[in-house]
Coordinates of C-alpha atoms in Angstrom, one line a residue:
X27 CA 0.0 0.0 0.0
X28 CA 2.8 2.3 0.8
X29 CA 4.4 1.8 -2.6
X30 CA 1.0 2.3 -4.4
X31 CA 0.5 5.6 -2.6
X32 CA 3.9 6.9 -3.5
X33 CA 3.3 6.0 -7.1
X34 CA 0.0 7.8 -7.2
X35 CA 1.5 10.9 -5.6
X36 CA 4.4 10.9 -8.1
X37 CA 2.1 10.5 -11.1
X38 CA -0.1 13.4 -9.9
X39 CA 3.0 15.6 -9.4
X40 CA 4.2 14.8 -12.9
X41 CA 0.8 15.7 -14.4
X42 CA 0.9 19.0 -12.5
X43 CA 4.3 19.9 -13.8
X44 CA 3.8 18.7 -17.4
X45 CA 0.9 21.1 -18.2
X46 CA 0.6 21.3 -22.0
X47 CA 1.8 24.7 -23.4
X48 CA 0.6 25.9 -26.8
X49 CA 3.3 27.8 -28.6
X50 CA 2.6 30.4 -31.3
X51 CA 5.0 32.4 -33.4
X52 CA 3.5 35.8 -33.9
X53 CA 4.3 38.5 -36.5
X54 CA 3.0 41.7 -35.1
X55 CA 2.5 45.1 -36.8
X56 CA 4.0 48.4 -35.6
X57 CA 1.0 50.7 -35.1
X58 CA 2.5 53.7 -33.4
X59 CA 5.9 55.2 -32.5
X60 CA 6.6 57.8 -29.9
X61 CA 9.9 59.3 -30.8
X62 CA 11.9 61.1 -28.1
X63 CA 14.8 63.4 -28.8
X64 CA 16.9 60.3 -28.3
X65 CA 15.1 57.0 -28.3
X66 CA 11.6 55.9 -28.8
X67 CA 8.7 53.7 -27.7
X68 CA 7.3 51.1 -30.1
X69 CA 3.6 50.1 -30.0
X70 CA 2.9 46.8 -31.7
X71 CA -0.5 45.0 -32.1
X72 CA -1.4 41.5 -33.2
X73 CA -4.5 39.3 -33.4
X74 CA -3.8 35.8 -32.0
X75 CA -5.6 32.5 -31.6
X76 CA -5.4 31.3 -28.0
X77 CA -6.0 27.8 -26.8
X78 CA -7.6 27.2 -23.4
X79 CA -4.9 26.9 -20.8
X80 CA -1.2 28.0 -21.0
X81 CA 0.0 29.7 -24.2
X82 CA 3.5 30.7 -25.2
X83 CA 3.5 33.7 -27.5
X84 CA 6.7 34.3 -29.4
X85 CA 6.8 37.8 -31.0
X86 CA 9.3 37.7 -33.8
X87 CA 11.3 40.3 -35.7
X88 CA 11.8 42.5 -32.7
X89 CA 14.5 45.2 -32.8
X90 CA 17.9 44.1 -31.4
X91 CA 18.1 47.5 -29.7
X92 CA 14.9 47.0 -27.7
X93 CA 15.2 47.5 -23.9
X94 CA 14.1 44.2 -22.5
X95 CA 13.3 45.8 -19.1
X96 CA 10.7 48.1 -20.6
X97 CA 8.5 45.5 -22.2
X98 CA 4.8 45.9 -21.5
X99 CA 2.1 43.4 -22.6
X100 CA -1.7 44.0 -22.5
X101 CA -4.8 42.4 -24.0
X102 CA -8.4 43.4 -24.5
X103 CA -9.5 40.1 -23.2
X104 CA -9.2 38.6 -19.7
X105 CA -5.8 36.8 -19.7
X106 CA -3.5 35.9 -16.8
X107 CA 0.0 37.0 -17.5
X108 CA 2.6 34.5 -16.3
X109 CA 5.9 35.9 -17.6
X110 CA 7.5 38.2 -20.1
X111 CA 11.0 37.7 -21.4
X112 CA 13.2 38.1 -24.4
X113 CA 15.6 35.8 -26.2
X114 CA 18.0 35.8 -29.1
X115 CA 17.1 33.7 -32.2
X116 CA 20.2 32.8 -34.1
X117 CA 18.5 30.6 -36.7
X118 CA 15.6 32.6 -38.2
X119 CA 17.6 35.6 -39.4
X120 CA 16.1 37.1 -42.6
X121 CA 16.6 40.3 -44.6
X122 CA 13.3 42.1 -44.4
X123 CA 14.4 44.5 -47.2
X124 CA 13.9 42.8 -50.5
X125 CA 16.3 45.2 -52.2
X126 CA 19.1 44.2 -49.8
X127 CA 18.5 40.5 -50.6
X128 CA 18.7 41.3 -54.4
X129 CA 21.9 43.2 -54.0
X130 CA 23.5 40.5 -51.8
X131 CA 22.6 37.9 -54.4
X132 CA 24.1 40.1 -57.1
X133 CA 27.3 40.4 -55.1
X134 CA 27.5 36.7 -54.6
X135 CA 26.9 36.0 -58.3
X136 CA 29.6 38.5 -59.3
X137 CA 32.1 36.9 -56.8
X138 CA 31.5 33.5 -58.4
X139 CA 32.0 34.9 -61.9
X140 CA 35.2 36.5 -60.9
X141 CA 36.5 33.2 -59.4
X142 CA 35.6 31.4 -62.7
X143 CA 37.4 34.0 -64.8
X144 CA 40.5 33.9 -62.6
X145 CA 40.6 30.1 -62.9
X146 CA 40.4 30.4 -66.7
X147 CA 43.1 33.0 -66.7
X148 CA 45.3 30.7 -64.6
X149 CA 45.0 28.0 -67.3
X150 CA 46.4 30.3 -69.9
X151 CA 49.2 31.3 -67.5
X152 CA 50.2 27.7 -67.2
X153 CA 50.1 27.3 -71.0
X154 CA 52.4 30.3 -71.4
X155 CA 54.8 28.9 -68.8
X156 CA 55.0 25.6 -70.7
X157 CA 55.8 27.4 -73.9
X158 CA 58.5 29.4 -72.2
X159 CA 60.0 26.3 -70.7
X160 CA 60.2 24.4 -74.0
X161 CA 61.6 26.8 -76.4
X162 CA 64.4 24.5 -77.6
X163 CA 63.3 22.1 -80.5
X164 CA 66.7 20.3 -80.8
X165 CA 69.5 19.7 -78.4
X166 CA 72.1 22.3 -77.5
X167 CA 74.7 20.7 -79.9
X168 CA 72.5 20.8 -83.0
X169 CA 72.4 23.8 -85.2
X170 CA 69.0 25.1 -86.6
X171 CA 68.6 26.0 -90.2
X172 CA 67.2 29.4 -91.1
X173 CA 63.9 27.9 -92.1
X174 CA 63.6 26.0 -88.8
X175 CA 64.6 29.0 -86.7
X176 CA 62.1 31.2 -88.6
X177 CA 59.3 28.7 -88.1
X178 CA 60.0 28.3 -84.4
X179 CA 60.0 32.1 -83.9
X180 CA 56.8 32.5 -85.8
X181 CA 55.2 29.7 -83.7
X182 CA 56.1 31.1 -80.4
X183 CA 55.3 34.7 -81.4
X184 CA 51.8 33.7 -82.6
X185 CA 50.9 31.6 -79.6
X186 CA 52.4 33.9 -76.9
X187 CA 50.6 36.9 -78.5
X188 CA 47.3 35.0 -78.5
X189 CA 47.7 34.0 -74.9
X190 CA 48.7 37.6 -73.9
X191 CA 45.6 39.1 -75.6
X192 CA 43.4 36.5 -74.0
X193 CA 44.8 37.2 -70.6
X194 CA 44.3 40.9 -71.1
X195 CA 40.7 40.3 -72.0
X196 CA 40.3 38.3 -68.8
X197 CA 41.9 41.1 -66.8
X198 CA 39.4 43.6 -68.3
X199 CA 36.4 41.4 -67.6
X200 CA 37.6 40.8 -64.0
X201 CA 38.1 44.5 -63.4
X202 CA 34.6 45.4 -64.7
X203 CA 33.0 42.8 -62.5
X204 CA 34.9 43.9 -59.4
X205 CA 33.9 47.5 -60.1
X206 CA 30.3 46.5 -60.3
X207 CA 30.7 44.4 -57.1
X208 CA 32.2 47.5 -55.4
X209 CA 29.2 49.6 -56.4
X210 CA 26.8 47.0 -55.1
X211 CA 28.7 47.0 -51.8
X212 CA 28.6 50.7 -51.5
X213 CA 24.8 50.5 -52.1
X214 CA 24.5 48.1 -49.2
X215 CA 26.4 50.6 -47.1
X216 CA 24.0 53.3 -48.3
X217 CA 21.1 51.1 -47.2
X218 CA 22.7 50.8 -43.8
X219 CA 23.1 47.1 -44.1
X220 CA 25.0 45.3 -41.4
X221 CA 26.0 41.6 -41.2
X222 CA 24.2 40.1 -38.3
X223 CA 23.7 36.6 -36.9
X224 CA 21.0 37.3 -34.4
X225 CA 17.4 38.4 -34.2
X226 CA 15.5 39.5 -31.1
X227 CA 12.1 38.1 -30.0
X228 CA 9.8 38.6 -27.1
X229 CA 8.3 35.6 -25.3
X230 CA 5.1 36.1 -23.4
X231 CA 3.4 33.3 -21.4
X232 CA -0.3 33.7 -20.6
X233 CA -3.1 31.6 -19.3
X234 CA -6.4 31.8 -21.3
X235 CA -9.7 30.8 -19.6
X236 CA -11.2 29.7 -23.0
X237 CA -10.2 29.1 -26.6
X238 CA -10.6 32.5 -28.3
X239 CA -9.2 35.1 -30.6
X240 CA -7.6 38.1 -28.9
X241 CA -6.0 41.4 -29.8
X242 CA -2.8 42.0 -27.9
X243 CA -0.6 45.0 -27.5
X244 CA 3.2 45.1 -27.0
X245 CA 5.2 48.2 -25.9
X246 CA 8.9 48.6 -25.4
X247 CA 11.6 51.2 -25.6
X248 CA 14.3 51.3 -28.3
X249 CA 17.4 53.2 -28.9
X250 CA 19.0 54.3 -32.2
X251 CA 16.3 56.7 -33.1
X252 CA 15.4 60.3 -32.4
X253 CA 14.4 63.7 -33.8
X254 CA 15.6 67.2 -34.2
X255 CA 13.5 70.3 -34.4
X256 CA 13.7 72.2 -37.7
X257 CA 11.9 75.4 -38.8
X258 CA 11.0 77.4 -41.9
X259 CA 10.6 81.1 -41.1
X260 CA 9.0 83.1 -44.0
X261 CA 8.2 86.7 -44.4
X262 CA 6.6 87.8 -47.7
X263 CA 6.9 91.5 -46.9
X264 CA 7.4 93.8 -44.0
X265 CA 3.6 94.4 -43.5
X266 CA 2.2 91.0 -43.0
X267 CA 2.7 88.4 -40.3
X268 CA 5.6 85.9 -40.4
X269 CA 4.9 82.2 -41.0
X270 CA 6.7 79.8 -38.8
X271 CA 6.5 76.2 -40.0
X272 CA 7.4 73.7 -37.3
X273 CA 9.0 70.6 -38.6
X274 CA 11.2 67.7 -37.4
X275 CA 13.9 65.6 -38.8
X276 CA 13.4 62.0 -37.6
X277 CA 15.8 59.2 -38.0
X278 CA 15.3 55.4 -37.5
X279 CA 18.2 53.0 -37.1
X280 CA 16.4 50.4 -35.0
X281 CA 16.5 47.6 -37.5
X282 CA 12.7 47.7 -38.1
X283 CA 11.2 49.8 -40.8
X284 CA 8.3 52.0 -39.7
X285 CA 5.6 51.6 -42.4
X286 CA 2.5 53.9 -42.2
X287 CA 2.8 54.3 -38.5
X288 CA 1.1 56.8 -36.2
X289 CA 3.9 59.1 -35.1
X290 CA 4.2 61.1 -31.9
X291 CA 7.2 63.4 -31.2
X292 CA 8.0 64.1 -27.6
X293 CA 10.4 66.2 -25.6
X294 CA 10.2 63.8 -22.6
X295 CA 13.1 62.0 -21.2
X296 CA 12.5 58.2 -21.8
X297 CA 14.9 57.4 -18.9
X298 CA 13.1 59.8 -16.4
X299 CA 12.9 58.6 -12.8
X300 CA 9.6 57.3 -11.3
X301 CA 10.3 59.2 -8.1
X302 CA 8.2 62.2 -7.3
X303 CA 10.0 65.5 -7.9
X304 CA 11.3 67.7 -5.2
X305 CA 11.6 71.5 -5.5
X306 CA 15.0 73.0 -5.1
X307 CA 15.7 76.7 -4.4
X308 CA 15.2 78.9 -7.5
X309 CA 18.0 81.4 -7.6
X310 CA 18.1 84.3 -10.0
X311 CA 21.2 86.4 -10.7
X312 CA 22.5 88.8 -13.3
X313 CA 24.3 87.2 -16.2
X314 CA 27.8 88.6 -16.6
X315 CA 26.8 90.0 -20.0
X316 CA 24.5 92.4 -18.3
X317 CA 27.5 94.4 -17.0
X318 CA 28.6 95.3 -20.5
X319 CA 27.6 98.6 -22.1
X320 CA 27.4 97.9 -25.8
X321 CA 24.1 97.5 -27.6
X322 CA 24.7 93.8 -27.9
X323 CA 24.7 93.4 -24.1
X324 CA 21.6 95.6 -23.8
X325 CA 19.4 92.9 -25.4
X326 CA 19.6 94.3 -28.9
X327 CA 21.5 91.5 -30.5
X328 CA 20.1 90.0 -33.8
X329 CA 20.7 86.5 -35.0
X330 CA 22.1 86.6 -38.5
X331 CA 21.2 83.7 -40.9
X332 CA 24.2 82.2 -42.5
X333 CA 24.8 79.5 -45.1
X334 CA 27.6 77.8 -43.2
X335 CA 27.2 78.4 -39.5
X336 CA 25.2 80.3 -36.9
X337 CA 26.3 83.8 -36.1
X338 CA 25.1 86.7 -34.0
X339 CA 24.8 90.2 -35.3
X340 CA 26.9 91.6 -32.5
X341 CA 28.2 88.8 -30.4
X342 CA 27.4 85.5 -28.6
X343 CA 29.1 83.1 -31.1
X344 CA 28.6 80.3 -28.7
X345 CA 24.8 80.7 -28.5
X346 CA 24.0 77.9 -30.9
X347 CA 25.2 74.3 -30.4
X348 CA 26.9 72.2 -33.0
X349 CA 24.4 70.4 -35.2
X350 CA 24.7 66.9 -36.5
X351 CA 26.0 66.8 -40.0
X352 CA 23.7 63.8 -40.8
X353 CA 20.6 65.7 -39.7
X354 CA 21.2 69.2 -41.1
X355 CA 24.1 69.0 -43.4
X356 CA 26.2 71.7 -41.8
X357 CA 29.2 72.0 -39.6
X358 CA 29.7 74.4 -36.7
X359 CA 32.8 76.5 -36.3
X360 CA 35.5 76.0 -33.7
X361 CA 33.8 78.4 -31.4
X362 CA 30.8 76.1 -31.1
X363 CA 32.9 73.0 -30.7
X364 CA 34.7 74.6 -27.8
X365 CA 31.5 75.6 -26.1
X366 CA 29.3 72.6 -26.6
X367 CA 29.8 68.9 -25.6
X368 CA 29.2 66.7 -28.6
X369 CA 28.9 62.9 -28.2
X370 CA 29.3 60.6 -31.2
X371 CA 27.9 57.2 -31.4
X372 CA 30.5 55.2 -33.3
X373 CA 28.1 52.4 -34.1
X374 CA 25.5 54.5 -35.8
X375 CA 27.7 57.4 -37.0
X376 CA 25.1 59.8 -35.5
X377 CA 26.3 62.9 -33.7
X378 CA 24.5 64.3 -30.7
X379 CA 24.5 67.7 -29.0
X380 CA 23.2 69.1 -25.7
X381 CA 20.2 71.5 -25.9
X382 CA 18.0 73.1 -23.3
X383 CA 14.3 72.3 -23.3
X384 CA 11.5 73.2 -21.0
X385 CA 11.1 71.1 -17.9
X386 CA 7.5 70.5 -18.7
X387 CA 7.6 68.1 -21.6
X388 CA 5.5 68.3 -24.8
X389 CA 4.2 65.6 -27.1
X390 CA 3.1 66.4 -30.7
X391 CA 0.7 64.1 -32.4
X392 CA 1.3 64.0 -36.1
X393 CA -1.9 64.1 -38.1
X394 CA -1.0 61.8 -41.0
X395 CA 0.9 58.5 -40.9
X396 CA 4.5 58.3 -41.9
X397 CA 6.9 55.6 -43.2
X398 CA 10.5 55.9 -42.1
X399 CA 12.9 53.1 -43.1
X400 CA 15.6 51.9 -40.8
X401 CA 18.5 53.5 -42.6
X402 CA 19.8 56.1 -40.1
X403 CA 18.9 58.9 -42.5
X404 CA 16.8 62.0 -41.5
X405 CA 13.3 62.2 -42.8
X406 CA 11.3 65.5 -42.6
X407 CA 8.0 65.4 -40.7
X408 CA 5.6 68.3 -40.6
X409 CA 4.4 69.2 -37.1
X410 CA 2.4 72.4 -37.4
X411 CA 2.4 76.0 -38.7
X412 CA 2.1 79.3 -36.8
X413 CA 1.5 82.9 -37.8
X414 CA 3.6 85.3 -35.7
X415 CA 3.4 89.1 -35.3
X416 CA 6.6 90.9 -36.2
X417 CA 7.8 94.5 -36.3
X418 CA 10.4 95.4 -38.9
X419 CA 13.1 98.0 -38.9
X420 CA 16.2 98.7 -40.9
X421 CA 19.8 99.3 -39.9
X422 CA 22.5 101.0 -42.0
X423 CA 26.2 101.7 -41.4
X424 CA 27.2 103.4 -44.6
X425 CA 30.8 103.8 -43.5
X426 CA 31.1 100.0 -43.7
X427 CA 28.4 98.9 -46.1
X428 CA 26.3 100.6 -48.8
X429 CA 23.2 98.5 -48.1
X430 CA 20.6 98.7 -45.3
X431 CA 19.8 95.5 -43.4
X432 CA 16.3 94.4 -42.6
X433 CA 15.7 93.4 -39.0
X434 CA 12.7 91.8 -37.4
X435 CA 11.4 91.6 -33.8
X436 CA 9.2 88.5 -33.6
X437 CA 6.9 88.2 -30.6
X438 CA 4.7 85.4 -29.4
X439 CA 7.1 82.5 -30.2
X440 CA 7.8 81.6 -26.5
X441 CA 4.4 79.9 -26.0
X442 CA 4.7 77.6 -29.0
X443 CA 6.5 74.7 -27.3
X444 CA 9.5 75.1 -29.6
X445 CA 12.6 73.0 -29.3
X446 CA 16.1 74.6 -30.1
X447 CA 16.9 73.8 -33.7
X448 CA 18.1 75.2 -37.1
X449 CA 15.9 77.6 -39.0
X450 CA 15.7 78.2 -42.7
X451 CA 14.9 81.9 -43.3
X452 CA 13.1 83.2 -46.3
X453 CA 12.1 86.7 -47.4
X454 CA 9.9 87.4 -50.5
X455 CA 10.4 83.7 -51.5
X456 CA 14.2 84.1 -51.6
X457 CA 16.4 82.1 -49.3
X458 CA 18.2 84.3 -46.8
X459 CA 20.2 81.7 -45.0
X460 CA 20.2 79.4 -42.0
X461 CA 19.7 80.6 -38.5
X462 CA 19.1 79.0 -35.1
X463 CA 16.2 79.3 -32.6
X464 CA 17.5 79.1 -29.1
X465 CA 14.4 78.7 -26.8
X466 CA 16.5 79.0 -23.6
X467 CA 16.6 82.8 -24.2
X468 CA 14.6 84.5 -21.4
X469 CA 13.4 87.3 -23.8
X470 CA 9.9 87.0 -25.3
X471 CA 11.2 88.6 -28.5
X472 CA 13.2 86.8 -31.2
X473 CA 15.4 89.2 -33.0
X474 CA 16.4 88.1 -36.4
X475 CA 18.2 89.7 -39.4
X476 CA 16.6 89.1 -42.8
X477 CA 19.7 90.2 -44.6
X478 CA 20.3 93.1 -47.0
X479 CA 17.5 95.2 -48.3
X480 CA 18.6 96.6 -51.7
X481 CA 15.6 98.9 -51.9
X482 CA 17.0 101.0 -49.1
X483 CA 20.2 102.4 -50.5
X484 CA 22.6 104.5 -48.4
X485 CA 25.7 106.3 -49.3
X486 CA 28.5 108.2 -47.5
X487 CA 30.8 110.5 -49.5
X488 CA 33.7 112.7 -48.6
X489 CA 32.9 116.3 -49.6
X490 CA 36.2 117.5 -51.1
X491 CA 35.2 121.2 -51.0
X492 CA 34.8 121.2 -47.3
X493 CA 37.7 118.9 -46.5
X494 CA 41.4 120.1 -46.4
X495 CA 44.7 119.5 -44.7
X496 CA 46.8 122.4 -43.3
X497 CA 50.0 123.0 -41.5
X498 CA 49.8 125.6 -38.8
X499 CA 53.0 126.1 -36.9
X500 CA 54.1 122.8 -35.4
X501 CA 50.8 121.1 -36.0
X502 CA 48.7 119.7 -38.8
X503 CA 44.9 120.3 -39.0
X504 CA 42.9 117.9 -41.1
X505 CA 39.3 118.7 -41.8
X506 CA 36.9 116.0 -42.9
X507 CA 33.3 116.5 -44.0
X508 CA 31.0 113.6 -45.1
X509 CA 27.6 113.6 -46.6
X510 CA 25.2 110.7 -45.8
X511 CA 22.1 110.0 -47.9
X512 CA 19.4 107.4 -47.2
X513 CA 16.5 106.7 -49.5
X514 CA 13.3 104.6 -49.2
X515 CA 12.5 103.0 -52.6
X516 CA 9.7 100.9 -51.0
X517 CA 6.0 101.6 -51.4
X518 CA 5.5 101.7 -47.6
X519 CA 7.1 103.9 -44.9
X520 CA 10.0 102.4 -43.0
X521 CA 12.0 103.1 -39.9
X522 CA 15.8 103.2 -40.3
X523 CA 18.5 103.3 -37.6
X524 CA 21.4 105.1 -39.2
X525 CA 24.9 104.9 -37.6
X526 CA 28.2 106.7 -38.1
X527 CA 31.1 107.7 -35.8
X528 CA 33.5 110.4 -34.7
X529 CA 37.1 109.2 -34.0
X530 CA 38.3 109.2 -30.4
X531 CA 41.7 110.4 -29.4
X532 CA 43.9 108.0 -27.4
X533 CA 46.9 110.4 -27.3
X534 CA 47.3 113.7 -25.6
X535 CA 48.9 115.2 -28.7
X536 CA 45.9 114.4 -30.8
X537 CA 42.8 116.5 -30.4
X538 CA 39.5 116.1 -32.2
X539 CA 36.9 118.9 -32.7
X540 CA 33.4 118.1 -33.7
X541 CA 32.1 120.6 -36.2
X542 CA 28.7 119.1 -37.4
X543 CA 26.6 116.1 -36.5
X544 CA 23.2 117.0 -38.0
X545 CA 21.4 116.6 -34.7
X546 CA 22.6 113.0 -34.3
X547 CA 22.7 111.3 -30.8
X548 CA 26.3 111.3 -29.8
X549 CA 27.9 108.8 -27.5
X550 CA 31.1 110.4 -26.0
X551 CA 32.5 107.0 -24.8
X552 CA 32.2 105.2 -28.1
X553 CA 32.0 108.1 -30.6
X554 CA 28.9 106.6 -32.1
X555 CA 26.4 108.8 -34.0
X556 CA 22.8 107.6 -34.2
X557 CA 19.9 108.9 -36.3
X558 CA 16.4 107.4 -36.1
X559 CA 14.7 108.0 -39.5
X560 CA 11.1 107.6 -40.5
X561 CA 11.2 107.6 -44.3
X562 CA 8.0 107.8 -46.4
X563 CA 7.8 105.9 -49.7
X564 CA 10.3 107.5 -52.2
X565 CA 11.6 109.9 -49.5
X566 CA 15.3 110.5 -49.0
X567 CA 17.1 112.3 -46.2
X568 CA 20.7 113.6 -46.0
X569 CA 23.0 114.3 -43.1
X570 CA 26.4 115.8 -42.7
X571 CA 29.1 115.2 -40.2
X572 CA 32.3 117.2 -39.9
X573 CA 35.3 117.0 -37.6
X574 CA 38.9 118.3 -37.3
X575 CA 41.9 116.4 -36.3
X576 CA 44.9 118.3 -34.8
X577 CA 48.2 116.5 -34.3
X578 CA 52.0 117.3 -34.5
X579 CA 53.2 117.7 -38.1
X580 CA 56.1 115.3 -37.6
X581 CA 53.7 112.5 -36.8
X582 CA 51.5 110.3 -39.0
X583 CA 48.0 109.1 -38.3
X584 CA 45.8 106.8 -40.3
X585 CA 42.2 108.0 -40.6
X586 CA 41.0 105.6 -43.2
X587 CA 40.5 102.0 -42.2
X588 CA 41.5 99.1 -44.3
X589 CA 40.5 95.4 -44.5
X590 CA 42.7 92.4 -45.3
X591 CA 41.6 90.0 -48.0
X592 CA 43.2 87.3 -50.1
X593 CA 44.1 87.8 -53.7
X594 CA 46.2 86.1 -56.4
X595 CA 49.9 86.7 -56.5
X596 CA 51.8 86.3 -59.8

């Protein structure tokens, strides 16, 4: 009886542990992607047939850069979740891109053809060696007649020439096939193909109360993807509002193509802590720039669009971070590289930069579906478009440039949830250059230069009749008189800030007397002259400045400034 009881207990235990498990391999579809600035969250769905009892669901073709700790499984039906795990599948690796498979097959075919040609060429090489090793028809002690020598020479010449021509043709054919093979290999590189021997898959074990068909959801975090803000700033004229088109450049290098997915762009940190936040003291202080006295440090700086880098109208060269070459096609100057920390991912060849975003994150839901292949290339995604109010003015420094510059003060942009990023600037459908929107600026006004305005000509000429140079005693007295003219050729009134200057003496032997400034505002410290003009359509105004420089006659001073440029030397 004791043995029978033990047998029954053992059999019951085996039956409990050997519960039948139904295994299903599931190919799920990527429905939505939430792309963070670095990283993303993938949302997959699938319809599966469940058997009553325990089911093992193997989700295949999962990205190898998926974070296994972030996997979330859910279902619309009542299922008991037993476990969620991931594993590497080394056997079922497949190229999901049919173009990649075609190119790989072509490379293999070309390699085989090259091997065949090299083998055929080797046969001709052996034949030539045999001919070269058996040149003697008779022994060394026997003399050849002229006829025999001529026939032998003709024989060797004919056959060696035929073999050489044939080998040259083989070399040409091998070179052509290797060149084509090289082009195919470059195309694989362009498609971001990587040799791999593994594939990721997620394994979910659930208990189903009945046999049924269920829709399940799978979410997990991935790396090797992200987005960068990008803007188009357009002004058709100086009367209407400015159009700001908010866009993003999204890249995907996860190993899974995103085909017609619902896209969400977020400024959240995917690695954010689950701990409740704690407030720290909020300290405010004056930035060191506020202690300066120039216009640039009084909040009047304007960002100047440039085709090569980001520059300020007055200063702050380090205001814009270095931008990834892959994402925006430009390089930053050394000043940016010194002021910003740039981290490169050697595996993906994607550069990253540090930017400042609002502590309160924002998520943009893209209205239409997008397809973004896994090739690490940036794809442009439209987010939204805004109409902004701007006030325009002009600035002219005729001493340095004959053109006036159009400046815009743009308000209302600080509430648009913008992320720092490069900006393409257009005026009257013409491309002005590339600028940078830095949202960490405390000011609620974005100051931007729209470049030269050729319809506002300015000129500055020396009036010879009122200018002379005299020697009086031991001193020289040089009189300079300039006439400045500004004209408005636009059909609307404009406001123009006009600037010039009076020299400032840095030597006790040099004295400067101001004769005429045409009611300009004069800054004694910098010598700057400022006029604020309101010009009606077609109106022009002229101003005159005059000053006298007195200095010892045995000294030389340079009044005119020069610039250094490069030119040919013959």
